[in-house]
Short mmCIF file of C-alpha atoms in Angstrom, two decimals:
data_model
loop_
_atom_site.label_atom_id
_atom_site.label_comp_id
_atom_site.label_asym_id
_atom_site.label_seq_id
_atom_site.Cartn_x
_atom_site.Cartn_y
_atom_site.Cartn_z
CA MET A 1388 7.17 -13.66 10.28
CA SER A 1389 4.23 -12.84 8.07
CA THR A 1390 3.55 -15.28 5.28
CA SER A 1391 1.63 -12.84 3.12
CA ARG A 1392 2.92 -12.41 -0.38
CA PRO A 1393 4.54 -9.17 -1.49
CA PRO A 1394 2.59 -6.86 -3.76
CA ARG A 1395 2.83 -7.76 -7.42
CA LEU A 1396 4.73 -5.16 -9.37
CA ASP A 1397 4.70 -4.85 -13.10
CA ARG A 1398 8.14 -5.33 -14.60
CA ARG A 1399 8.00 -1.89 -16.21
CA GLN A 1400 7.22 -0.37 -12.83
CA LEU A 1401 10.25 -2.00 -11.29
CA ILE A 1402 12.47 -0.85 -14.13
CA ALA A 1403 11.15 2.67 -13.84
CA ALA A 1404 11.84 2.70 -10.13
CA GLY A 1405 15.31 1.28 -10.70
CA ALA A 1406 16.06 3.95 -13.26
CA GLY A 1407 15.02 6.67 -10.84
CA VAL A 1408 12.08 7.94 -12.89
CA GLY A 1409 10.54 10.95 -11.18
CA ALA A 1410 6.91 10.09 -11.88
CA ALA A 1411 4.93 8.11 -9.37
CA VAL A 1412 4.95 4.43 -10.24
CA ALA A 1413 2.72 1.94 -8.40
CA GLY A 1414 2.48 4.33 -5.49
CA LEU A 1415 6.26 4.89 -5.28
CA THR A 1416 7.81 8.30 -5.82
CA ALA A 1417 11.41 8.32 -6.99
CA GLY A 1418 11.97 11.70 -5.36
CA ALA A 1419 10.91 10.35 -1.99
CA LYS A 1420 13.11 7.34 -2.53
CA GLY A 1421 16.04 9.62 -3.29
CA ALA A 1422 15.48 11.68 -0.16
CA GLU A 1423 15.26 8.53 1.93
CA ALA A 1424 18.46 7.19 0.41
CA GLN A 1425 20.31 10.44 1.06
CA ALA A 1426 19.16 10.42 4.67
CA ARG A 1427 20.50 6.94 5.36
CA ALA A 1428 23.97 7.03 6.84
CA PRO A 1429 26.52 4.59 5.40
CA VAL A 1430 27.17 1.44 7.40
CA LYS A 1431 30.78 1.35 8.61
CA LEU A 1432 32.13 -1.56 10.64
CA SER A 1433 35.41 -1.78 12.49
CA THR A 1434 38.04 -4.32 11.51
CA PRO A 1435 37.72 -7.28 11.85
CA CYS A 1436 34.10 -7.73 10.79
CA VAL A 1437 31.73 -10.15 9.13
CA VAL A 1438 28.41 -9.69 7.32
CA SER A 1439 25.93 -12.23 6.03
CA THR A 1440 22.55 -12.47 4.35
CA TRP A 1441 19.26 -12.84 6.23
CA ASP A 1442 18.32 -12.88 9.91
CA PHE A 1443 19.76 -16.34 10.42
CA GLY A 1444 23.10 -14.80 9.52
CA VAL A 1445 23.38 -13.66 13.15
CA ALA A 1446 24.13 -17.20 14.32
CA ALA A 1447 26.49 -17.74 11.39
CA ASN A 1448 28.26 -14.47 12.18
CA ALA A 1449 28.73 -15.57 15.78
CA ALA A 1450 30.69 -18.61 14.67
CA ALA A 1451 32.75 -16.52 12.27
CA TRP A 1452 33.35 -13.90 14.94
CA ALA A 1453 34.75 -16.54 17.29
CA VAL A 1454 37.52 -17.00 14.73
CA LEU A 1455 38.05 -13.32 13.86
CA ALA A 1456 38.09 -12.11 17.47
CA LYS A 1457 41.06 -14.36 18.19
CA GLY A 1458 43.01 -12.98 15.24
CA GLY A 1459 41.98 -15.76 12.88
CA ALA A 1460 41.86 -15.61 9.11
CA ALA A 1461 38.81 -14.49 7.16
CA LEU A 1462 38.82 -17.76 5.22
CA ASP A 1463 38.55 -19.85 8.38
CA ALA A 1464 35.87 -17.50 9.67
CA VAL A 1465 33.56 -17.78 6.67
CA GLU A 1466 33.85 -21.55 6.58
CA ALA A 1467 33.00 -21.78 10.29
CA GLY A 1468 30.11 -19.37 9.84
CA ALA A 1469 28.61 -21.11 6.82
CA ARG A 1470 28.61 -24.45 8.61
CA VAL A 1471 26.10 -23.13 11.16
CA PRO A 1472 23.05 -22.77 8.88
CA GLU A 1473 24.12 -25.90 7.00
CA ALA A 1474 23.53 -27.83 10.25
CA ASP A 1475 20.42 -25.93 11.38
CA LEU A 1476 17.37 -28.18 11.09
CA LYS A 1477 15.06 -25.14 11.17
CA ASN A 1478 16.67 -23.71 8.05
CA HIS A 1479 14.99 -25.00 4.90
CA SER A 1480 17.05 -22.89 2.49
CA VAL A 1481 20.54 -24.12 3.41
CA GLY A 1482 22.14 -27.45 4.20
CA ARG A 1483 20.84 -30.74 5.51
CA ALA A 1484 17.28 -29.54 6.22
CA GLY A 1485 16.86 -27.95 2.80
CA TYR A 1486 13.81 -28.72 0.72
CA PRO A 1487 14.42 -31.23 -2.10
CA ASP A 1488 14.04 -31.01 -5.84
CA ARG A 1489 10.80 -32.18 -7.47
CA ASP A 1490 12.03 -35.80 -7.39
CA GLY A 1491 12.78 -35.74 -3.65
CA HIS A 1492 16.56 -35.31 -3.78
CA VAL A 1493 18.27 -32.77 -1.50
CA THR A 1494 21.12 -31.27 -3.55
CA LEU A 1495 23.46 -28.67 -2.12
CA ASP A 1496 25.62 -25.96 -3.70
CA ALA A 1497 28.44 -23.94 -2.13
CA SER A 1498 31.44 -21.79 -2.98
CA ILE A 1499 34.32 -20.23 -1.07
CA MET A 1500 36.92 -17.65 -2.10
CA ASP A 1501 39.94 -16.20 -0.30
CA GLN A 1502 42.06 -13.06 -0.38
CA LYS A 1503 44.43 -14.50 -2.99
CA GLY A 1504 41.65 -15.14 -5.48
CA ASP A 1505 41.74 -18.88 -4.89
CA CYS A 1506 38.30 -20.46 -4.95
CA GLY A 1507 36.46 -23.73 -4.83
CA ALA A 1508 32.88 -24.87 -5.27
CA VAL A 1509 30.53 -27.82 -5.41
CA ALA A 1510 27.20 -28.08 -7.19
CA ALA A 1511 24.34 -30.59 -7.00
CA LEU A 1512 26.10 -32.37 -4.14
CA GLU A 1513 24.03 -35.04 -2.37
CA HIS A 1514 24.46 -36.85 0.97
CA ILE A 1515 27.06 -34.48 2.47
CA ALA A 1516 25.91 -32.13 5.23
CA HIS A 1517 28.62 -29.46 4.87
CA PRO A 1518 29.17 -28.52 1.22
CA ILE A 1519 31.12 -25.39 2.20
CA SER A 1520 33.89 -27.54 3.66
CA VAL A 1521 33.93 -29.73 0.56
CA ALA A 1522 34.22 -26.56 -1.55
CA ARG A 1523 37.27 -25.53 0.49
CA ARG A 1524 38.85 -28.94 -0.12
CA VAL A 1525 38.24 -28.50 -3.85
CA MET A 1526 40.06 -25.16 -3.63
CA GLU A 1527 42.99 -26.43 -1.59
CA ARG A 1528 43.48 -30.01 -2.77
CA THR A 1529 42.59 -30.05 -6.47
CA PRO A 1530 43.57 -28.03 -9.54
CA HIS A 1531 39.87 -27.36 -10.17
CA VAL A 1532 37.34 -24.75 -9.08
CA LEU A 1533 34.02 -26.60 -9.37
CA LEU A 1534 33.01 -30.23 -8.91
CA ALA A 1535 29.43 -31.33 -9.49
CA GLY A 1536 27.03 -34.19 -8.89
CA ASP A 1537 28.35 -37.71 -8.42
CA GLY A 1538 31.92 -36.53 -8.93
CA ALA A 1539 31.59 -34.04 -6.10
CA LEU A 1540 30.16 -36.75 -3.85
CA GLN A 1541 32.97 -39.15 -4.75
CA PHE A 1542 35.56 -36.49 -3.96
CA ALA A 1543 33.90 -35.63 -0.65
CA GLN A 1544 33.89 -39.25 0.46
CA GLU A 1545 37.52 -39.64 -0.57
CA GLN A 1546 38.26 -36.64 1.64
CA GLY A 1547 36.63 -38.33 4.62
CA PHE A 1548 33.24 -36.61 4.65
CA LYS A 1549 30.44 -38.79 5.99
CA ARG A 1550 27.69 -39.87 3.62
CA GLU A 1551 24.24 -39.45 5.18
CA GLU A 1552 20.57 -39.02 4.35
CA LEU A 1553 19.76 -35.30 4.08
CA LEU A 1554 16.01 -35.46 3.49
CA THR A 1555 14.63 -34.81 6.97
CA PRO A 1556 11.13 -35.97 8.01
CA GLU A 1557 9.90 -32.36 7.93
CA SER A 1558 11.26 -31.74 4.44
CA ARG A 1559 9.86 -35.05 3.21
CA LYS A 1560 6.45 -34.07 4.59
CA ALA A 1561 6.56 -30.72 2.78
CA TRP A 1562 7.64 -32.40 -0.45
CA LYS A 1563 4.82 -34.94 -0.24
CA ALA A 1564 2.36 -32.10 0.26
CA TRP A 1565 3.77 -30.25 -2.74
CA LEU A 1566 3.34 -33.35 -4.90
CA LYS A 1567 -0.42 -33.03 -4.47
CA GLU A 1568 -0.45 -29.92 -6.64
CA HIS A 1569 2.90 -29.91 -8.48
CA ARG A 1570 2.74 -26.15 -8.49
CA TYR A 1571 6.08 -24.35 -8.64
CA HIS A 1572 6.04 -20.67 -7.86
CA PRO A 1573 9.09 -18.89 -6.34
CA VAL A 1574 8.24 -16.43 -3.57
CA ALA A 1575 10.46 -13.52 -2.60
CA ASN A 1576 12.20 -13.53 0.78
CA SER A 1577 11.25 -17.12 1.61
CA GLU A 1578 14.39 -17.40 3.73
CA VAL A 1579 12.65 -15.52 6.51
CA ARG A 1580 9.13 -16.67 5.63
CA THR A 1581 9.94 -20.38 6.09
CA TYR A 1582 12.53 -20.38 8.89
CA GLY A 1583 11.32 -22.63 11.69
CA ARG A 1584 7.75 -22.83 10.35
CA GLU A 1585 5.43 -25.78 10.53
CA LEU A 1586 5.71 -27.65 7.25
CA GLY A 1587 3.48 -29.90 5.22
CA LEU A 1588 0.95 -27.44 3.81
CA PRO A 1589 0.24 -28.06 0.12
CA GLY A 1590 1.19 -25.57 -2.54
CA GLY A 1591 4.93 -25.63 -2.94
CA LYS A 1592 5.14 -21.87 -3.03
CA ASP A 1593 8.57 -21.48 -1.44
CA ASN A 1594 11.71 -20.43 -3.28
CA HIS A 1595 14.61 -21.28 -1.04
CA ASP A 1596 17.88 -19.60 -1.21
CA THR A 1597 21.18 -18.67 0.33
CA LEU A 1598 23.52 -17.87 3.16
CA GLY A 1599 26.15 -15.51 1.76
CA MET A 1600 28.95 -14.39 4.10
CA LEU A 1601 31.80 -11.89 3.72
CA ALA A 1602 34.57 -11.39 6.29
CA LEU A 1603 37.39 -8.86 6.75
CA ASP A 1604 40.03 -10.03 9.21
CA GLY A 1605 42.51 -8.15 11.39
CA ARG A 1606 45.19 -8.34 8.69
CA GLY A 1607 42.91 -6.57 6.23
CA ASP A 1608 42.25 -9.71 4.18
CA LEU A 1609 38.85 -10.57 2.74
CA SER A 1610 37.18 -13.92 2.13
CA GLY A 1611 33.67 -15.05 1.30
CA ALA A 1612 31.41 -18.09 1.38
CA CYS A 1613 28.04 -18.94 -0.11
CA THR A 1614 25.95 -22.03 0.61
CA THR A 1615 22.43 -23.16 -0.30
CA SER A 1616 20.06 -26.02 -0.90
CA GLY A 1617 18.72 -24.12 -3.88
CA MET A 1618 15.14 -23.60 -4.96
CA ALA A 1619 12.61 -25.98 -3.51
CA TRP A 1620 11.02 -28.37 -6.01
CA LYS A 1621 13.54 -27.38 -8.70
CA LEU A 1622 14.18 -29.55 -11.74
CA ARG A 1623 16.69 -32.26 -10.93
CA GLY A 1624 20.14 -30.98 -11.82
CA ARG A 1625 19.27 -27.30 -11.52
CA VAL A 1626 22.16 -25.20 -10.23
CA GLY A 1627 21.76 -21.57 -9.18
CA ASP A 1628 24.25 -18.77 -8.65
CA SER A 1629 25.65 -19.82 -5.26
CA PRO A 1630 28.46 -22.11 -6.51
CA ILE A 1631 29.29 -19.91 -9.49
CA ILE A 1632 32.27 -17.67 -8.78
CA GLY A 1633 31.41 -14.19 -10.02
CA ALA A 1634 27.68 -14.80 -9.73
CA GLY A 1635 26.83 -15.77 -6.15
CA LEU A 1636 30.19 -14.78 -4.69
CA TYR A 1637 33.26 -12.75 -5.60
CA VAL A 1638 36.25 -11.49 -3.61
CA ASP A 1639 38.98 -9.07 -4.69
CA ASN A 1640 41.34 -8.21 -1.85
CA GLU A 1641 42.28 -4.90 -3.45
CA VAL A 1642 38.67 -3.72 -3.59
CA GLY A 1643 36.06 -5.66 -1.66
CA ALA A 1644 33.71 -8.61 -1.76
CA ALA A 1645 30.10 -9.28 -2.69
CA THR A 1646 27.49 -12.00 -2.47
CA SER A 1647 23.92 -12.40 -3.69
CA THR A 1648 20.57 -13.86 -2.78
CA GLY A 1649 17.31 -14.43 -4.62
CA VAL A 1650 16.58 -15.96 -8.02
CA GLY A 1651 19.95 -17.32 -9.07
CA GLU A 1652 19.19 -17.40 -12.77
CA GLU A 1653 18.92 -13.60 -12.83
CA VAL A 1654 22.20 -13.24 -10.93
CA ILE A 1655 24.03 -15.63 -13.26
CA ARG A 1656 22.82 -13.79 -16.35
CA ASN A 1657 24.40 -10.60 -15.05
CA CYS A 1658 27.54 -11.97 -13.32
CA GLY A 1659 26.12 -10.15 -10.32
CA SER A 1660 28.72 -10.36 -7.55
CA PHE A 1661 31.59 -9.72 -9.94
CA LEU A 1662 29.70 -6.70 -11.24
CA VAL A 1663 29.28 -5.31 -7.72
CA VAL A 1664 32.99 -5.64 -6.99
CA GLU A 1665 33.97 -4.07 -10.31
CA LEU A 1666 31.64 -1.14 -9.65
CA MET A 1667 33.36 -0.67 -6.28
CA ARG A 1668 36.68 -0.71 -8.12
CA GLN A 1669 35.38 2.17 -10.22
CA GLY A 1670 34.71 4.19 -7.08
CA ARG A 1671 31.18 3.28 -6.03
CA SER A 1672 30.44 2.66 -2.40
CA PRO A 1673 29.18 -0.85 -1.54
CA ARG A 1674 25.63 0.52 -1.34
CA GLU A 1675 25.89 2.30 -4.70
CA ALA A 1676 27.44 -0.74 -6.34
CA CYS A 1677 24.69 -3.05 -5.10
CA ARG A 1678 22.03 -0.59 -6.22
CA GLU A 1679 23.47 -0.32 -9.71
CA ALA A 1680 23.79 -4.10 -10.05
CA VAL A 1681 20.13 -4.59 -9.09
CA GLN A 1682 19.16 -1.83 -11.50
CA ARG A 1683 20.95 -3.61 -14.32
CA ILE A 1684 19.06 -6.83 -13.57
CA LEU A 1685 15.79 -4.93 -13.71
CA ARG A 1686 16.68 -3.44 -17.06
CA ARG A 1687 17.61 -6.81 -18.51
CA ASN A 1688 15.23 -9.03 -16.56
CA VAL A 1689 13.73 -11.85 -18.59
CA THR A 1690 11.80 -13.59 -15.83
CA ARG A 1691 8.08 -14.03 -16.34
CA ASP A 1692 7.40 -13.65 -12.62
CA PRO A 1693 6.93 -10.04 -11.47
CA ASP A 1694 7.40 -11.08 -7.83
CA PHE A 1695 11.02 -12.21 -8.20
CA GLN A 1696 13.65 -11.10 -5.71
CA VAL A 1697 17.38 -10.48 -6.06
CA GLY A 1698 19.56 -8.81 -3.47
CA PHE A 1699 23.26 -8.03 -3.17
CA LEU A 1700 25.43 -7.53 -0.09
CA ALA A 1701 28.92 -6.05 -0.29
CA VAL A 1702 31.79 -4.89 1.91
CA ASN A 1703 34.93 -2.99 0.92
CA ARG A 1704 38.42 -3.03 2.39
CA ALA A 1705 37.56 -0.10 4.66
CA GLY A 1706 34.74 -2.06 6.32
CA GLU A 1707 31.96 -0.12 4.61
CA VAL A 1708 28.89 -2.28 4.02
CA GLY A 1709 26.05 -1.86 1.57
CA ALA A 1710 23.08 -3.79 0.21
CA TRP A 1711 20.23 -3.36 -2.26
CA ALA A 1712 17.36 -5.53 -3.45
CA VAL A 1713 14.60 -5.61 -6.03
CA GLN A 1714 11.91 -5.82 -3.35
CA LYS A 1715 11.76 -4.94 0.31
CA GLY A 1716 12.23 -7.74 2.80
CA PHE A 1717 15.91 -8.60 2.27
CA SER A 1718 17.74 -8.40 5.60
CA TYR A 1719 21.41 -8.80 6.45
CA ALA A 1720 23.40 -9.29 9.64
CA CYS A 1721 26.47 -7.26 10.63
CA CYS A 1722 29.07 -8.19 13.23
CA ASP A 1723 32.10 -6.36 14.61
CA ALA A 1724 33.59 -5.54 18.01
CA ALA A 1725 30.80 -3.07 18.76
CA SER A 1726 27.87 -5.42 18.06
CA GLN A 1727 27.53 -9.05 17.06
CA THR A 1728 23.76 -9.14 16.58
CA ARG A 1729 22.91 -6.19 14.35
CA ILE A 1730 20.30 -6.84 11.66
CA LEU A 1731 19.59 -4.28 8.94
CA GLN A 1732 16.96 -4.08 6.25
CA SER A 1733 18.26 -3.61 2.74
CA GLU A 1734 17.09 -0.72 0.64
CA SER A 1735 15.14 -1.71 -2.43
CA PHE A 1736 13.25 -0.50 -5.49
CA SER A 1737 9.86 -1.38 -4.00
#
């Protein structure tokens, strides 16, 4: 993958593009964008199916598909799928190989939600390799939705999860290099820019993110999962959108499900995944709902970084899939009986 940075776009340019302004903005013509959008056929998967964010979602989907293809439940499928990137030592945006915060601590966030609206989550969890499974235990074995920090770790150990060191030698090397400059600058689409790369270069430019997964099983039930190691070099205690129900993940079995990726603060401010599902309830397709949610973030964006990225992925009860992002580069993986390795590029406003 190329490591070149995306073009810098002025915030007003992004907003204009999101609003569909007809004038050319930063070399983009809204009319051409509209024609391109109209030409793109909707993505329709057969039931059962599973979709997930980023190219590494293919491997996660394979694990989920092993459950769905045997008639298994969507909830079991998304947990099985999310555990794959959590254990992948090449993945520095999710799980045990994730980059640490600025103090050298690897802290993990995850959430899970089923067809009944039950949900569980953990935030700022240390020393446990599979936060998605701890999140499911929170959902099923406590009256709570979210456990955080030392309390989440205590609960995980009480549930039999093994405590271990999560800071890998490669991640430690990258963190030590970052300490030379102490420069924090999130970069869009780092999930694919950093996967499997040699580490240790100074600069700390990477903004790590999320595996979001949505599954529709043979009974027509939906479930979702979201797991992350969060932004690299973040302030200790920072929590993004991934463990926040309604922000990083939301499931409504009557309508559909949605998940997000990118700068979590922007998603939280707009209750992004809940917004996507509610827009689908109002009649939008998954694609239209994701587009409108991104557009709203652009209109209300308060970030000082013009290179920020946010993307949404959604599926409805009919198996229709849609995605949209602020910037190009957001990919997602689709899996059903016809194909288990399909990767699509999200539409975007740049």
